[in-house]
PDB file of C-alpha atoms in Angstrom:
ATOM      1  CA  MET A   1    -135.520-135.253 -75.485  1.00  0.00           C
ATOM      2  CA  THR A   2    -134.357-134.436 -71.878  1.00  0.00           C
ATOM      3  CA  LYS A   3    -133.215-130.967 -70.702  1.00  0.00           C
ATOM      4  CA  SER A   4    -130.078-131.092 -68.805  1.00  0.00           C
ATOM      5  CA  SER A   5    -129.486-129.366 -65.558  1.00  0.00           C
ATOM      6  CA  PRO A   6    -128.067-126.576 -65.385  1.00  0.00           C
ATOM      7  CA  ALA A   7    -128.825-125.643 -68.741  1.00  0.00           C
ATOM      8  CA  PRO A   8    -125.663-125.170 -71.169  1.00  0.00           C
ATOM      9  CA  ALA A   9    -125.488-121.688 -72.308  1.00  0.00           C
ATOM     10  CA  ASP A  10    -126.285-122.818 -75.567  1.00  0.00           C
ATOM     11  CA  HIS A  11    -129.197-125.899 -76.416  1.00  0.00           C
ATOM     12  CA  TRP A  12    -132.303-126.939 -77.662  1.00  0.00           C
ATOM     13  CA  ALA A  13    -134.907-129.091 -77.290  1.00  0.00           C
ATOM     14  CA  VAL A  14    -138.169-130.522 -79.014  1.00  0.00           C
ATOM     15  CA  SER A  15    -140.696-132.419 -77.695  1.00  0.00           C
ATOM     16  CA  ALA A  16    -143.102-134.872 -79.941  1.00  0.00           C
ATOM     17  CA  ARG A  17    -145.937-137.367 -79.669  1.00  0.00           C
ATOM     18  CA  ALA A  18    -145.601-140.220 -81.799  1.00  0.00           C
ATOM     19  CA  SER A  19    -148.897-139.888 -83.777  1.00  0.00           C
ATOM     20  CA  THR A  20    -148.959-136.142 -84.207  1.00  0.00           C
ATOM     21  CA  GLY A  21    -145.368-134.871 -84.582  1.00  0.00           C
ATOM     22  CA  ILE A  22    -143.497-132.015 -83.145  1.00  0.00           C
ATOM     23  CA  VAL A  23    -145.762-130.119 -80.221  1.00  0.00           C
ATOM     24  CA  THR A  24    -143.335-127.614 -78.633  1.00  0.00           C
ATOM     25  CA  ALA A  25    -139.643-126.293 -79.482  1.00  0.00           C
ATOM     26  CA  GLY A  26    -137.204-124.237 -77.712  1.00  0.00           C
ATOM     27  CA  VAL A  27    -133.688-122.652 -78.027  1.00  0.00           C
ATOM     28  CA  THR A  28    -131.450-120.800 -75.518  1.00  0.00           C
ATOM     29  CA  LEU A  29    -128.639-119.131 -76.756  1.00  0.00           C
ATOM     30  CA  PRO A  30    -126.468-116.839 -74.790  1.00  0.00           C
ATOM     31  CA  GLY A  31    -128.977-113.872 -73.822  1.00  0.00           C
ATOM     32  CA  ILE A  32    -131.842-115.563 -75.171  1.00  0.00           C
ATOM     33  CA  GLU A  33    -134.433-118.075 -75.063  1.00  0.00           C
ATOM     34  CA  LEU A  34    -137.297-119.271 -77.618  1.00  0.00           C
ATOM     35  CA  ALA A  35    -140.074-121.101 -76.936  1.00  0.00           C
ATOM     36  CA  LEU A  36    -142.810-122.245 -79.904  1.00  0.00           C
ATOM     37  CA  LEU A  37    -146.099-124.143 -79.000  1.00  0.00           C
ATOM     38  CA  GLY A  38    -148.488-126.019 -81.204  1.00  0.00           C
ATOM     39  CA  ILE A  39    -146.230-126.526 -84.144  1.00  0.00           C
ATOM     40  CA  PRO A  40    -148.550-127.429 -87.289  1.00  0.00           C
ATOM     41  CA  PRO A  41    -147.431-130.618 -88.769  1.00  0.00           C
ATOM     42  CA  GLY A  42    -145.523-131.538 -91.496  1.00  0.00           C
ATOM     43  CA  PHE A  43    -142.268-129.705 -89.720  1.00  0.00           C
ATOM     44  CA  SER A  44    -139.314-132.122 -88.990  1.00  0.00           C
ATOM     45  CA  GLN A  45    -137.384-132.055 -85.990  1.00  0.00           C
ATOM     46  CA  ALA A  46    -134.172-130.558 -87.965  1.00  0.00           C
ATOM     47  CA  GLU A  47    -136.821-128.110 -89.506  1.00  0.00           C
ATOM     48  CA  ILE A  48    -137.799-126.793 -86.350  1.00  0.00           C
ATOM     49  CA  GLN A  49    -134.424-126.729 -84.562  1.00  0.00           C
ATOM     50  CA  THR A  50    -132.634-125.038 -87.553  1.00  0.00           C
ATOM     51  CA  TRP A  51    -135.472-122.344 -87.813  1.00  0.00           C
ATOM     52  CA  LEU A  52    -135.134-121.499 -84.004  1.00  0.00           C
ATOM     53  CA  ARG A  53    -131.660-121.455 -83.978  1.00  0.00           C
ATOM     54  CA  ASP A  54    -131.290-119.191 -87.346  1.00  0.00           C
ATOM     55  CA  LEU A  55    -134.161-116.941 -85.531  1.00  0.00           C
ATOM     56  CA  ALA A  56    -132.328-116.585 -82.395  1.00  0.00           C
ATOM     57  CA  GLY A  57    -128.775-115.860 -84.252  1.00  0.00           C
ATOM     58  CA  VAL A  58    -130.219-113.575 -86.588  1.00  0.00           C
ATOM     59  CA  ALA A  59    -131.546-111.669 -83.578  1.00  0.00           C
ATOM     60  CA  ILE A  60    -128.592-111.336 -81.874  1.00  0.00           C
ATOM     61  CA  GLU A  61    -126.350-110.360 -84.643  1.00  0.00           C
ATOM     62  CA  THR A  62    -129.021-107.385 -85.700  1.00  0.00           C
ATOM     63  CA  SER A  63    -129.603-106.104 -82.159  1.00  0.00           C
ATOM     64  CA  ARG A  64    -125.766-105.774 -81.500  1.00  0.00           C
ATOM     65  CA  SER A  65    -125.707-102.804 -83.890  1.00  0.00           C
ATOM     66  CA  ASP A  66    -129.203-101.225 -83.216  1.00  0.00           C
ATOM     67  CA  ARG A  67    -129.278 -98.105 -81.265  1.00  0.00           C
ATOM     68  CA  ARG A  68    -132.072 -96.728 -81.956  1.00  0.00           C
ATOM     69  CA  SER A  69    -134.562 -95.832 -78.485  1.00  0.00           C
ATOM     70  CA  ARG A  70    -137.221 -97.949 -78.315  1.00  0.00           C
ATOM     71  CA  PRO A  71    -139.432 -98.906 -74.787  1.00  0.00           C
ATOM     72  CA  ILE A  72    -138.129-102.695 -75.482  1.00  0.00           C
ATOM     73  CA  PRO A  73    -134.293-104.222 -75.586  1.00  0.00           C
ATOM     74  CA  PRO A  74    -133.318-104.623 -79.175  1.00  0.00           C
ATOM     75  CA  LEU A  75    -132.664-108.311 -78.957  1.00  0.00           C
ATOM     76  CA  LEU A  76    -136.098-108.725 -77.950  1.00  0.00           C
ATOM     77  CA  HIS A  77    -137.453-106.112 -80.956  1.00  0.00           C
ATOM     78  CA  HIS A  78    -135.341-108.072 -83.200  1.00  0.00           C
ATOM     79  CA  ALA A  79    -136.500-111.866 -82.066  1.00  0.00           C
ATOM     80  CA  LEU A  80    -140.565-110.609 -82.222  1.00  0.00           C
ATOM     81  CA  THR A  81    -139.752-108.899 -85.660  1.00  0.00           C
ATOM     82  CA  GLY A  82    -138.852-112.277 -87.087  1.00  0.00           C
ATOM     83  CA  LEU A  83    -141.305-114.047 -85.264  1.00  0.00           C
ATOM     84  CA  LEU A  84    -143.877-112.164 -86.830  1.00  0.00           C
ATOM     85  CA  PHE A  85    -142.834-112.797 -89.974  1.00  0.00           C
ATOM     86  CA  SER A  86    -142.654-116.096 -89.631  1.00  0.00           C
ATOM     87  CA  GLN A  87    -146.295-116.437 -88.183  1.00  0.00           C
ATOM     88  CA  THR A  88    -147.100-114.311 -91.744  1.00  0.00           C
ATOM     89  CA  GLU A  89    -144.940-115.808 -94.172  1.00  0.00           C
ATOM     90  CA  LEU A  90    -144.136-119.566 -92.872  1.00  0.00           C
ATOM     91  CA  TRP A  91    -147.251-120.564 -90.635  1.00  0.00           C
ATOM     92  CA  SER A  92    -149.923-118.902 -91.971  1.00  0.00           C
ATOM     93  CA  HIS A  93    -149.741-121.429 -95.195  1.00  0.00           C
ATOM     94  CA  THR A  94    -150.323-124.182 -93.273  1.00  0.00           C
ATOM     95  CA  GLY A  95    -154.128-124.501 -92.945  1.00  0.00           C
ATOM     96  CA  HIS A  96    -153.597-125.126 -89.447  1.00  0.00           C
ATOM     97  CA  PRO A  97    -153.918-122.766 -86.014  1.00  0.00           C
ATOM     98  CA  LEU A  98    -150.793-120.796 -85.654  1.00  0.00           C
ATOM     99  CA  PRO A  99    -148.355-121.541 -83.076  1.00  0.00           C
ATOM    100  CA  PHE A 100    -147.518-119.688 -80.252  1.00  0.00           C
ATOM    101  CA  ALA A 101    -144.106-118.816 -79.538  1.00  0.00           C
ATOM    102  CA  ALA A 102    -142.432-116.769 -76.569  1.00  0.00           C
ATOM    103  CA  VAL A 103    -139.299-114.582 -76.067  1.00  0.00           C
ATOM    104  CA  PHE A 104    -136.995-114.195 -73.173  1.00  0.00           C
ATOM    105  CA  VAL A 105    -134.048-111.821 -73.228  1.00  0.00           C
ATOM    106  CA  HIS A 106    -131.581-110.761 -70.566  1.00  0.00           C
ATOM    107  CA  GLY A 107    -128.907-107.765 -71.367  1.00  0.00           C
ATOM    108  CA  PRO A 108    -127.498-105.041 -69.984  1.00  0.00           C
ATOM    109  CA  GLN A 109    -131.417-103.217 -69.413  1.00  0.00           C
ATOM    110  CA  GLY A 110    -132.273-106.364 -67.440  1.00  0.00           C
ATOM    111  CA  VAL A 111    -134.656-109.042 -68.278  1.00  0.00           C
ATOM    112  CA  ALA A 112    -137.756-109.025 -70.932  1.00  0.00           C
ATOM    113  CA  PHE A 113    -139.979-110.911 -72.580  1.00  0.00           C
ATOM    114  CA  GLY A 114    -142.678-111.039 -75.345  1.00  0.00           C
ATOM    115  CA  TRP A 115    -144.856-113.185 -77.498  1.00  0.00           C
ATOM    116  CA  VAL A 116    -146.512-113.848 -80.961  1.00  0.00           C
ATOM    117  CA  GLY A 117    -149.723-115.416 -81.582  1.00  0.00           C
ATOM    118  CA  ARG A 118    -152.915-116.485 -79.204  1.00  0.00           C
ATOM    119  CA  ALA A 119    -152.770-118.550 -76.125  1.00  0.00           C
ATOM    120  CA  ARG A 120    -154.519-118.970 -72.829  1.00  0.00           C
TER     121      ARG A 120
END
């Protein structure tokens, strides 16, 4: 896969090795970018792409009406919540190390980022 420059407002990218499968994946929607590193084997490119796009879309939709006061932007909160759920319900059952996920958001409050998982 190649990334176009400048990036369109809505795109995705997947990096894979021929012998070991998908290594990294990312999706960018207006206001949010998700990156996933170290994807456990057994997931197809289409599954990962759909999962990331759905997670970002749900985070966008649920954050729109969230007016609670918290130290991080609502979009970041909802994206991290979805990623934490995925770590527990999806990735932890694979028997492989959990992936690292990063979220970058840009909204009225400014730019923010967060992550789920271990990385060095």
